[in-house]
mmCIF file of C-alpha atoms and ligand atoms in Angstrom:
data_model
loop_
_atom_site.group_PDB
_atom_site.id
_atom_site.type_symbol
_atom_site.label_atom_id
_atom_site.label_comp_id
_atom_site.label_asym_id
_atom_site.label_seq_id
_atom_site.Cartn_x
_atom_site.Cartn_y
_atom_site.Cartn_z
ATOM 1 C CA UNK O 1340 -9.239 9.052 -27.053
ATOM 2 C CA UNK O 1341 -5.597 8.525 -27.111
ATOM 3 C CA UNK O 1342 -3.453 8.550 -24.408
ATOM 4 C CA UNK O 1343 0.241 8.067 -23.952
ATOM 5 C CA UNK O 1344 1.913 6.280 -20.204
ATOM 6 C CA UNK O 1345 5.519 7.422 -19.593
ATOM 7 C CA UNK O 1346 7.542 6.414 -16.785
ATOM 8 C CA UNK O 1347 10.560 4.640 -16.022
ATOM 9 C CA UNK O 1348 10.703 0.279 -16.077
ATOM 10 C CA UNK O 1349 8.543 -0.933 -13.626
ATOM 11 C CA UNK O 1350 6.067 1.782 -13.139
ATOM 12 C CA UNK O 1351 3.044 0.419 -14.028
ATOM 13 C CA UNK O 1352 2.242 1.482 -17.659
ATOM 14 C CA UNK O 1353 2.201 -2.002 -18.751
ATOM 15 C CA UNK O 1354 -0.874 -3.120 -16.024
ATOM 16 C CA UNK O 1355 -2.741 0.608 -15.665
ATOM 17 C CA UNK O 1356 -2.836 0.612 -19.684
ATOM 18 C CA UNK O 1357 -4.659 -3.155 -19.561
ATOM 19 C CA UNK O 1358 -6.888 -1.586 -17.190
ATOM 20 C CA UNK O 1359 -8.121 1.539 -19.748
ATOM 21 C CA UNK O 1360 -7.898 -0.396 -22.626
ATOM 22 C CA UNK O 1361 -10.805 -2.497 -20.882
ATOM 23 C CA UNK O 1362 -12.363 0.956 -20.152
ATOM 24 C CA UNK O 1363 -12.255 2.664 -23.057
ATOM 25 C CA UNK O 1364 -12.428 0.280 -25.247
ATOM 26 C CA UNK O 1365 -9.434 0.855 -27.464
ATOM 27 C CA UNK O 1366 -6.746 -1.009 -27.947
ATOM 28 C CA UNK O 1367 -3.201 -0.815 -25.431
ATOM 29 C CA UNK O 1368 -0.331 -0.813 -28.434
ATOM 30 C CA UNK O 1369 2.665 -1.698 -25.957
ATOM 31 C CA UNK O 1370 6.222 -1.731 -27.664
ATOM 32 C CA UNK O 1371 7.481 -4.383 -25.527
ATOM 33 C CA UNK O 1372 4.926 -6.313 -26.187
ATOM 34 C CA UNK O 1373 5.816 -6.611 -29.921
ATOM 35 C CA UNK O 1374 8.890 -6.697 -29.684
ATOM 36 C CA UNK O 1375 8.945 -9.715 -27.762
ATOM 37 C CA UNK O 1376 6.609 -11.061 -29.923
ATOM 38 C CA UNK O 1377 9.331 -10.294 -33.489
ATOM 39 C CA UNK O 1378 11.803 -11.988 -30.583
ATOM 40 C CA UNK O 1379 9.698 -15.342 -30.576
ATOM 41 C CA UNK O 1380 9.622 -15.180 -34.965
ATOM 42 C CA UNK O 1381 13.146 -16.347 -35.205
ATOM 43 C CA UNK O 1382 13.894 -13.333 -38.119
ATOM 44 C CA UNK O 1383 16.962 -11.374 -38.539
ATOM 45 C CA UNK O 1384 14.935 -8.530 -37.117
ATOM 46 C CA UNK O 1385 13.720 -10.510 -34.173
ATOM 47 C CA UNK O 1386 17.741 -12.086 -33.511
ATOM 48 C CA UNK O 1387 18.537 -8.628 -33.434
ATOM 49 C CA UNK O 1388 15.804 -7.140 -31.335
ATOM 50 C CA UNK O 1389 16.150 -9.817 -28.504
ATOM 51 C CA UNK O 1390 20.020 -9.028 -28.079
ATOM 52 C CA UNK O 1391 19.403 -5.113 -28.004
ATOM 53 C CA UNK O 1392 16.678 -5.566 -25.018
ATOM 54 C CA UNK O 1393 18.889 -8.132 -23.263
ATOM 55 C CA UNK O 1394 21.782 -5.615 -23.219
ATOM 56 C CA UNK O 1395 19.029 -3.246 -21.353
ATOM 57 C CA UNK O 1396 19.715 -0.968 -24.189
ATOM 58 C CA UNK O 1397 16.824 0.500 -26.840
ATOM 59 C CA UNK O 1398 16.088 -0.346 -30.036
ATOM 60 C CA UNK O 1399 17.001 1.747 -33.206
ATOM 61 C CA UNK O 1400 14.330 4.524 -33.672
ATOM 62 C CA UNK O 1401 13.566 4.427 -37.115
ATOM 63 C CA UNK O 1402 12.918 0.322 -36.148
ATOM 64 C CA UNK O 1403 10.477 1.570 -33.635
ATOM 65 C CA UNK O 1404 8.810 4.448 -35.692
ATOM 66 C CA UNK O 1405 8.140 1.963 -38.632
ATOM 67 C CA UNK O 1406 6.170 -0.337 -35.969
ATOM 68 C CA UNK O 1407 3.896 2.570 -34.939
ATOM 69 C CA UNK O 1408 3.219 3.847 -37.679
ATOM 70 C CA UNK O 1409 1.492 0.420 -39.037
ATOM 71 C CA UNK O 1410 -0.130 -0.336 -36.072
ATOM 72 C CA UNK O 1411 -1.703 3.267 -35.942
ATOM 73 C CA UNK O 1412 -3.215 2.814 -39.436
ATOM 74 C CA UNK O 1413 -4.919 -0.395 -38.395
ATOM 75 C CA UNK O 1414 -8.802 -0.413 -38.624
ATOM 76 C CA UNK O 1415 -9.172 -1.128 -34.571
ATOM 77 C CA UNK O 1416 -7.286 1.943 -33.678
ATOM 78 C CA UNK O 1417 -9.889 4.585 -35.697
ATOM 79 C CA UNK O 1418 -11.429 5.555 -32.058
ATOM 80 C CA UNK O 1419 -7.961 6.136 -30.374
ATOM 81 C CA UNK O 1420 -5.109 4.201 -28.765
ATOM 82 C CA UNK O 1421 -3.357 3.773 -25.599
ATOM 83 C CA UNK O 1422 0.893 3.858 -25.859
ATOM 84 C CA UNK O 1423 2.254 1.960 -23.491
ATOM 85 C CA UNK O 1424 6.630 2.007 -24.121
ATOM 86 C CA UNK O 1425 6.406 4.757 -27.085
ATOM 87 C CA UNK O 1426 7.772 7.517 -27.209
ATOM 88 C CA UNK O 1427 10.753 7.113 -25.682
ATOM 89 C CA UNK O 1428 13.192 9.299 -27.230
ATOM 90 C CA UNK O 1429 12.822 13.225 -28.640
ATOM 91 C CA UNK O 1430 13.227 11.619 -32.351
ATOM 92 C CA UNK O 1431 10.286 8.870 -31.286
ATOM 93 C CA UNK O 1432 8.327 11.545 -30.127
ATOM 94 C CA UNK O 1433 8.531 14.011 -32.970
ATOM 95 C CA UNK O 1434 7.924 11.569 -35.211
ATOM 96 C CA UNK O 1435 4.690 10.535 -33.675
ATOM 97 C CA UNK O 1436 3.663 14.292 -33.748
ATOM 98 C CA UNK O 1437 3.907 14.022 -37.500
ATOM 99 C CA UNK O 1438 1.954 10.547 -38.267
ATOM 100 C CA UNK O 1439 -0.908 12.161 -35.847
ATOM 101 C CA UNK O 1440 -0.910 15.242 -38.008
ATOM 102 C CA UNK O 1441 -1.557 13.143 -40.819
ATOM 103 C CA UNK O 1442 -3.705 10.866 -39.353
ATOM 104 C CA UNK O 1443 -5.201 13.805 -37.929
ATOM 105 C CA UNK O 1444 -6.026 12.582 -34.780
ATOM 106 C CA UNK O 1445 -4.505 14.528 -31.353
ATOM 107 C CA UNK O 1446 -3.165 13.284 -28.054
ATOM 108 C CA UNK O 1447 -5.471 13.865 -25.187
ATOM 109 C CA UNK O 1448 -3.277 12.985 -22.309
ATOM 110 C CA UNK O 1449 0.141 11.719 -21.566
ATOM 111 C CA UNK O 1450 -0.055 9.767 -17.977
ATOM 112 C CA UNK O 1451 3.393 9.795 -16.302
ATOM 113 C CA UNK O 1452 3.371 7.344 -13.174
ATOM 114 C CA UNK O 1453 5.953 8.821 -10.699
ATOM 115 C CA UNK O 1454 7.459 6.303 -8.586
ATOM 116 C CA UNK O 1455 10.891 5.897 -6.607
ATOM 117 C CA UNK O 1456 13.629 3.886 -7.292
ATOM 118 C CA UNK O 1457 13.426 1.603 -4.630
ATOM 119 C CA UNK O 1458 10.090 0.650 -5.369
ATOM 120 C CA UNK O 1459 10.957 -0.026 -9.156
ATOM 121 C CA UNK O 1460 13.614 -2.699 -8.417
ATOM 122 C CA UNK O 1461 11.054 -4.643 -6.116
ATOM 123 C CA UNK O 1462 8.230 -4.392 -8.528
ATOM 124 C CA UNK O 1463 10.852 -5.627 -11.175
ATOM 125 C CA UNK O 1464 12.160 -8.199 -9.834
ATOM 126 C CA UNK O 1465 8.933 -9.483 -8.183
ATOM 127 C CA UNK O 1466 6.906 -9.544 -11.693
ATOM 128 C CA UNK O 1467 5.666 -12.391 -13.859
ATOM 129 C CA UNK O 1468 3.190 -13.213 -15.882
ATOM 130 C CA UNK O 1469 0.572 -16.035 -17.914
ATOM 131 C CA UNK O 1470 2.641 -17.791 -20.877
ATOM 132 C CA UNK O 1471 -0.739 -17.768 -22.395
ATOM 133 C CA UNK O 1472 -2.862 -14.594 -22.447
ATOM 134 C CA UNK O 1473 0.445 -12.144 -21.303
ATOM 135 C CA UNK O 1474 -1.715 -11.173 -17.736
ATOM 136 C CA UNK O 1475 0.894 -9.727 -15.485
ATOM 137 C CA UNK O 1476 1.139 -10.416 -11.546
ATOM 138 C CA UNK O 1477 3.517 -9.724 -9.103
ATOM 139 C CA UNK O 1478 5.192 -11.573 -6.366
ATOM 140 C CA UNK O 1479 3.390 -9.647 -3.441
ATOM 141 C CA UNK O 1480 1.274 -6.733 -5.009
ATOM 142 C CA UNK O 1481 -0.971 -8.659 -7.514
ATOM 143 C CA UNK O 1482 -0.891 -12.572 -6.888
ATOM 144 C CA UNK O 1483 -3.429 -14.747 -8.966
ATOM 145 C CA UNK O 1484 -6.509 -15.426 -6.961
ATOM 146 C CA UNK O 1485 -5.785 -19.155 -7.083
ATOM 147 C CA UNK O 1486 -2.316 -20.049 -6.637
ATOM 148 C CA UNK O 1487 -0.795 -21.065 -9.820
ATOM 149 C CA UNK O 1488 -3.959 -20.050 -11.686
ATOM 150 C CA UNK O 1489 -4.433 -17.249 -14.418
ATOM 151 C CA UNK O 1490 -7.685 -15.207 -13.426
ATOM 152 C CA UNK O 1491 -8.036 -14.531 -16.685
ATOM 153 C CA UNK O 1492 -7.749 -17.484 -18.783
ATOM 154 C CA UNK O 1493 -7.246 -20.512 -16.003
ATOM 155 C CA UNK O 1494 -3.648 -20.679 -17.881
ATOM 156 C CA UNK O 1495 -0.810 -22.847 -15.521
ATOM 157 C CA UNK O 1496 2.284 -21.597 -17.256
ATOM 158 C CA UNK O 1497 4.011 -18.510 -16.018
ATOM 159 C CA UNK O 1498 6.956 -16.552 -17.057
ATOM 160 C CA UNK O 1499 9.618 -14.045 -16.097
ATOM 161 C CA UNK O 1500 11.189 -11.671 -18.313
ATOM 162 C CA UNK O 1501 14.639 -12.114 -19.594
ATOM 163 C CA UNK O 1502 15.587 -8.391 -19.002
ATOM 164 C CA UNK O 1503 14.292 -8.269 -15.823
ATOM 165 C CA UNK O 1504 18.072 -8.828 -14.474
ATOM 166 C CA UNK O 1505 19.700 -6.580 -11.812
ATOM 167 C CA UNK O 1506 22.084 -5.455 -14.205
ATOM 168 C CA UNK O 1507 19.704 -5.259 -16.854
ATOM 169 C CA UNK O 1508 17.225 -3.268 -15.093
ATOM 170 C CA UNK O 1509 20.308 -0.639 -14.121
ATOM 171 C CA UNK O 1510 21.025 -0.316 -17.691
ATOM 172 C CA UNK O 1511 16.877 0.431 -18.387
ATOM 173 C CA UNK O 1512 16.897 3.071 -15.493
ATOM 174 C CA UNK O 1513 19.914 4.155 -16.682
ATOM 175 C CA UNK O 1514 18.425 4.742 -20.245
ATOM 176 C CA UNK O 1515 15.107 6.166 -19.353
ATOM 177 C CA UNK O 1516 16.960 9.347 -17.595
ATOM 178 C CA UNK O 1517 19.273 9.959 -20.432
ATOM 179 C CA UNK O 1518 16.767 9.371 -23.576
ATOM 180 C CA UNK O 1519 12.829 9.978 -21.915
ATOM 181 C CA UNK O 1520 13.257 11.914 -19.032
ATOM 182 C CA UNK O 1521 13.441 14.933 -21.561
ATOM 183 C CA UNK O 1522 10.230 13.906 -23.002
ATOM 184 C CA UNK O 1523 8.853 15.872 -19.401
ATOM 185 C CA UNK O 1524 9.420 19.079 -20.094
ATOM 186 C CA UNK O 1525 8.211 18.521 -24.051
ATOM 187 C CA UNK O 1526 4.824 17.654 -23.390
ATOM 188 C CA UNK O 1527 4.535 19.740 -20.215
ATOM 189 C CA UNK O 1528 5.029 22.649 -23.076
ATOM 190 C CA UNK O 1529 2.191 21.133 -24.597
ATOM 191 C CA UNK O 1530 -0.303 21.292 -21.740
ATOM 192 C CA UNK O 1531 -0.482 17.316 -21.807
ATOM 193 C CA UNK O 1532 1.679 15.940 -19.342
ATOM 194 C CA UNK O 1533 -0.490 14.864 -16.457
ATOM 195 C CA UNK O 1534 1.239 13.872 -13.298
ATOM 196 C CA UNK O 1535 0.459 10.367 -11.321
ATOM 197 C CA UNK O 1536 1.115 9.147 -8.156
ATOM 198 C CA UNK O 1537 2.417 5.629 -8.916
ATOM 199 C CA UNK O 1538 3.322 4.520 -5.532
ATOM 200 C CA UNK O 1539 -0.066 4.051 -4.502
ATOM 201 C CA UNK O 1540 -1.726 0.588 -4.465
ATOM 202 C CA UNK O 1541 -2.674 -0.367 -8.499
ATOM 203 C CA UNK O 1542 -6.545 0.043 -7.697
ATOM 204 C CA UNK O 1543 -5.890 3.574 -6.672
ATOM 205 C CA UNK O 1544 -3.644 4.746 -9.689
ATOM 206 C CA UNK O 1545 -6.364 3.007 -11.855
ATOM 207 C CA UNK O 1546 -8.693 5.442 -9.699
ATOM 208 C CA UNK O 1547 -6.458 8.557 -10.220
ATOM 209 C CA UNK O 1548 -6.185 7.576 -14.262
ATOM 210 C CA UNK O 1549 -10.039 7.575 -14.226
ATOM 211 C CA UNK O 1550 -10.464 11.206 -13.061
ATOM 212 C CA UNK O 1551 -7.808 12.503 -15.552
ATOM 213 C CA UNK O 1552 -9.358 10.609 -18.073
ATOM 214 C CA UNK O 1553 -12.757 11.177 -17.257
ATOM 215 C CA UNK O 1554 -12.262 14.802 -17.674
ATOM 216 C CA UNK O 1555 -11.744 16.647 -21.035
ATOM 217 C CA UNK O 1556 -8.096 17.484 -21.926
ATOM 218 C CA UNK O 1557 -6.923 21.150 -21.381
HETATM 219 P P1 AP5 S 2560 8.938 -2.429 -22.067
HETATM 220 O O1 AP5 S 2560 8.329 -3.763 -22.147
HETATM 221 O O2 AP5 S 2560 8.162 -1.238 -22.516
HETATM 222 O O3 AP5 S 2560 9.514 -2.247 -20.611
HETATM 223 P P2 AP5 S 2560 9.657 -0.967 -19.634
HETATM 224 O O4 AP5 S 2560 9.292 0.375 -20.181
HETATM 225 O O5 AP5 S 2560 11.029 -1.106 -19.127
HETATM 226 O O6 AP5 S 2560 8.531 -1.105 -18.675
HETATM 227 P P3 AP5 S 2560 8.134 -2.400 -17.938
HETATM 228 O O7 AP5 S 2560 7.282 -3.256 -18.813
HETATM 229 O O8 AP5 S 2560 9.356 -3.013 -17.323
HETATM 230 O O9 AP5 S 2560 7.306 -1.797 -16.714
HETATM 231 P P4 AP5 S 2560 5.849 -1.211 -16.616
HETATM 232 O O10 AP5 S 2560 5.953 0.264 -16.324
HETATM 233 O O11 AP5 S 2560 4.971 -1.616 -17.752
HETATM 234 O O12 AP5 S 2560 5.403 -1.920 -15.273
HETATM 235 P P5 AP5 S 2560 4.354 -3.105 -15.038
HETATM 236 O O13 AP5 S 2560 2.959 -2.622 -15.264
HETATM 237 O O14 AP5 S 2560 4.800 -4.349 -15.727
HETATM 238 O O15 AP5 S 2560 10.302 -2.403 -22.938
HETATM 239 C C1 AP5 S 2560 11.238 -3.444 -22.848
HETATM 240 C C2 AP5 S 2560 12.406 -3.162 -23.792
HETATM 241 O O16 AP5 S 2560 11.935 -3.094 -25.152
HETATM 242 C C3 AP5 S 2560 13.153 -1.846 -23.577
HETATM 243 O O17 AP5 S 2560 14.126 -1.947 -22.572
HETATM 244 C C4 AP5 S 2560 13.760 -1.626 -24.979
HETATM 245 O O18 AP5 S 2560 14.872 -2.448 -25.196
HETATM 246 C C5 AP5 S 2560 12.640 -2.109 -25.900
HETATM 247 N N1 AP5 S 2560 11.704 -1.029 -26.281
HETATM 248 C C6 AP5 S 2560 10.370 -0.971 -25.987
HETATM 249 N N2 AP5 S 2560 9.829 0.137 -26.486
HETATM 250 C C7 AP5 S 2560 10.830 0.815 -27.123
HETATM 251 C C8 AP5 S 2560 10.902 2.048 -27.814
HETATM 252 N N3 AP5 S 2560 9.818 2.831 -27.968
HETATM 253 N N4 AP5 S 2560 12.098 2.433 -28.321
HETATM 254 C C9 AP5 S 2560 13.198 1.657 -28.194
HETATM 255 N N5 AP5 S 2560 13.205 0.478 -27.532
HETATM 256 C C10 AP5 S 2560 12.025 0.054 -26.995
HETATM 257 O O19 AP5 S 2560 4.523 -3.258 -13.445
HETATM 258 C C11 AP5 S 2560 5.691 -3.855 -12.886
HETATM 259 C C12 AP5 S 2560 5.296 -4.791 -11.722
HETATM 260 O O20 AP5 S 2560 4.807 -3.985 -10.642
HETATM 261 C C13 AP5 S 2560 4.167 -5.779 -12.071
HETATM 262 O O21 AP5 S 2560 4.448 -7.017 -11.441
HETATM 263 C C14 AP5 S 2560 2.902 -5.129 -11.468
HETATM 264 O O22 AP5 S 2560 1.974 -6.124 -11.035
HETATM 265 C C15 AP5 S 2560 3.467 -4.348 -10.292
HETATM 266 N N6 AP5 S 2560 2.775 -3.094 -10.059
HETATM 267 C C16 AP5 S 2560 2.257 -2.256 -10.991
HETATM 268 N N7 AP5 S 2560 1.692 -1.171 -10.405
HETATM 269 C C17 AP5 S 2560 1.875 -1.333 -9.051
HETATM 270 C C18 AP5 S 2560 1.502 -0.539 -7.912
HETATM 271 N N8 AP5 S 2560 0.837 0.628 -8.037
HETATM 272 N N9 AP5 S 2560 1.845 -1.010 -6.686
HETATM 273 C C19 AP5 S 2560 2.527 -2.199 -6.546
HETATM 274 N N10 AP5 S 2560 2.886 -2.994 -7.604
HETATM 275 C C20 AP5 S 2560 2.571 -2.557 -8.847
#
């Protein structure tokens, strides 16, 4: 199966998609991710990369297109794929309607998480995570079990994000409505775009993901 999250910063994609990769079985492919990960290399491409997503500001398509398109071919993602981050942009999103032609593999569903403003900000600015396995947690919503504890790999380090920034976050917000908000109305068109209610508590978006999933796409 392979599914696609939109929504704006701080929605949710990031933690509902670790939840169905562990339910499906395939793997979460989250363009944050690696690109914080090229950030950590030290590379031209990395020095680059970690300025552009400290400005709050995205990175070059044909950057982004390049990184999907290799991870796609990889063996693990034969049985399907979850993106979490791309699309993001009508160019992003075209081009991934080619490689999947080729590939010739289809989108089942594209999960948008609708949440309001208000609620973004605090989930933003209340989020961190393990420096070691990458498990994210919030200040109030999801705390670890143990204080100071990982849950899922006992880890003691934890991290915040460096674009997690008022001003940053404006910038993201700011971004999503101009570049993916129009990705709506193209995948509506395509009888994909499946509409969730993100400002429930996380178990019951995970519940509302497993219906939509659970049922065959239209
Ligand atoms: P990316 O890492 O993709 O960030 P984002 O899209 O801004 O999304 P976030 O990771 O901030 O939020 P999320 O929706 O995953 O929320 P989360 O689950 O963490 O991208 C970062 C940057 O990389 C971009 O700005 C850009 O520069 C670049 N980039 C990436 N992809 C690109 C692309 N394709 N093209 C160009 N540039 C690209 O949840 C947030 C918090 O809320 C957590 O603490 C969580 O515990 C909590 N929470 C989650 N759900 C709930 C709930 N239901 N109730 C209460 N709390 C909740």
């Amino acid at each position: 199966m392979n599914i696609i999250f939109l929504g704006p910063p701080g929605a949710g994609k990031g933690t509902q998609a670790a939840y169905l990769e562990d339910k499906l079985g395939v793997p979460k492919l989250s363009t944050g991710d690696m690109l914080r990960e090229a950030t950590q290399s030290g590379s031209k491409l990395g020095q680059h990369v970690k300025q552009v997503m400290e400005a709050g500001q995205l990175v070059a398509d044909d950057i982004m297109i390049d990184l999907i398109r290799d991870r796609i071919r990889q063996q693990d993602c034969a049985d399907g794929f979850i993106l979490d981050g791309f699309p993001r942009t009508m160019a992003q999103a075209e081009a991934l309607d080619e490689m999947l032609t080729q590939e010739r593999v289809a989108i089942d569903h594209v999960l948008k998480l609708e949440v309001n403003a208000d609620a973004l900000v605090e989930r933003i600015s209340g989020r961190f995570a393990c420096g070691d396995c990458g498990e994210g947690y919030h200040d109030m919503h999801k705390k670890p079990t143990q204080e100071g504890v990982c849950d899922r790999c006992g880890g003691t380090e934890f991290t915040r994000r460096a674009d997690d920034s008022a001003e940053t976050v404006r910038k993201r917000l700011d971004g999503y409505r101009e570049m993916t908000a129009p990705l709506m109305p193209y995948y509506e068109s395509k009888a994909l775009l499946r509409h969730v209610d993100g400002m429930l508590p996380i178990a019951e978006v995970t519940s509302q993901i497993n219906q939509i999933v659970g049922k065959k796409a239209a």
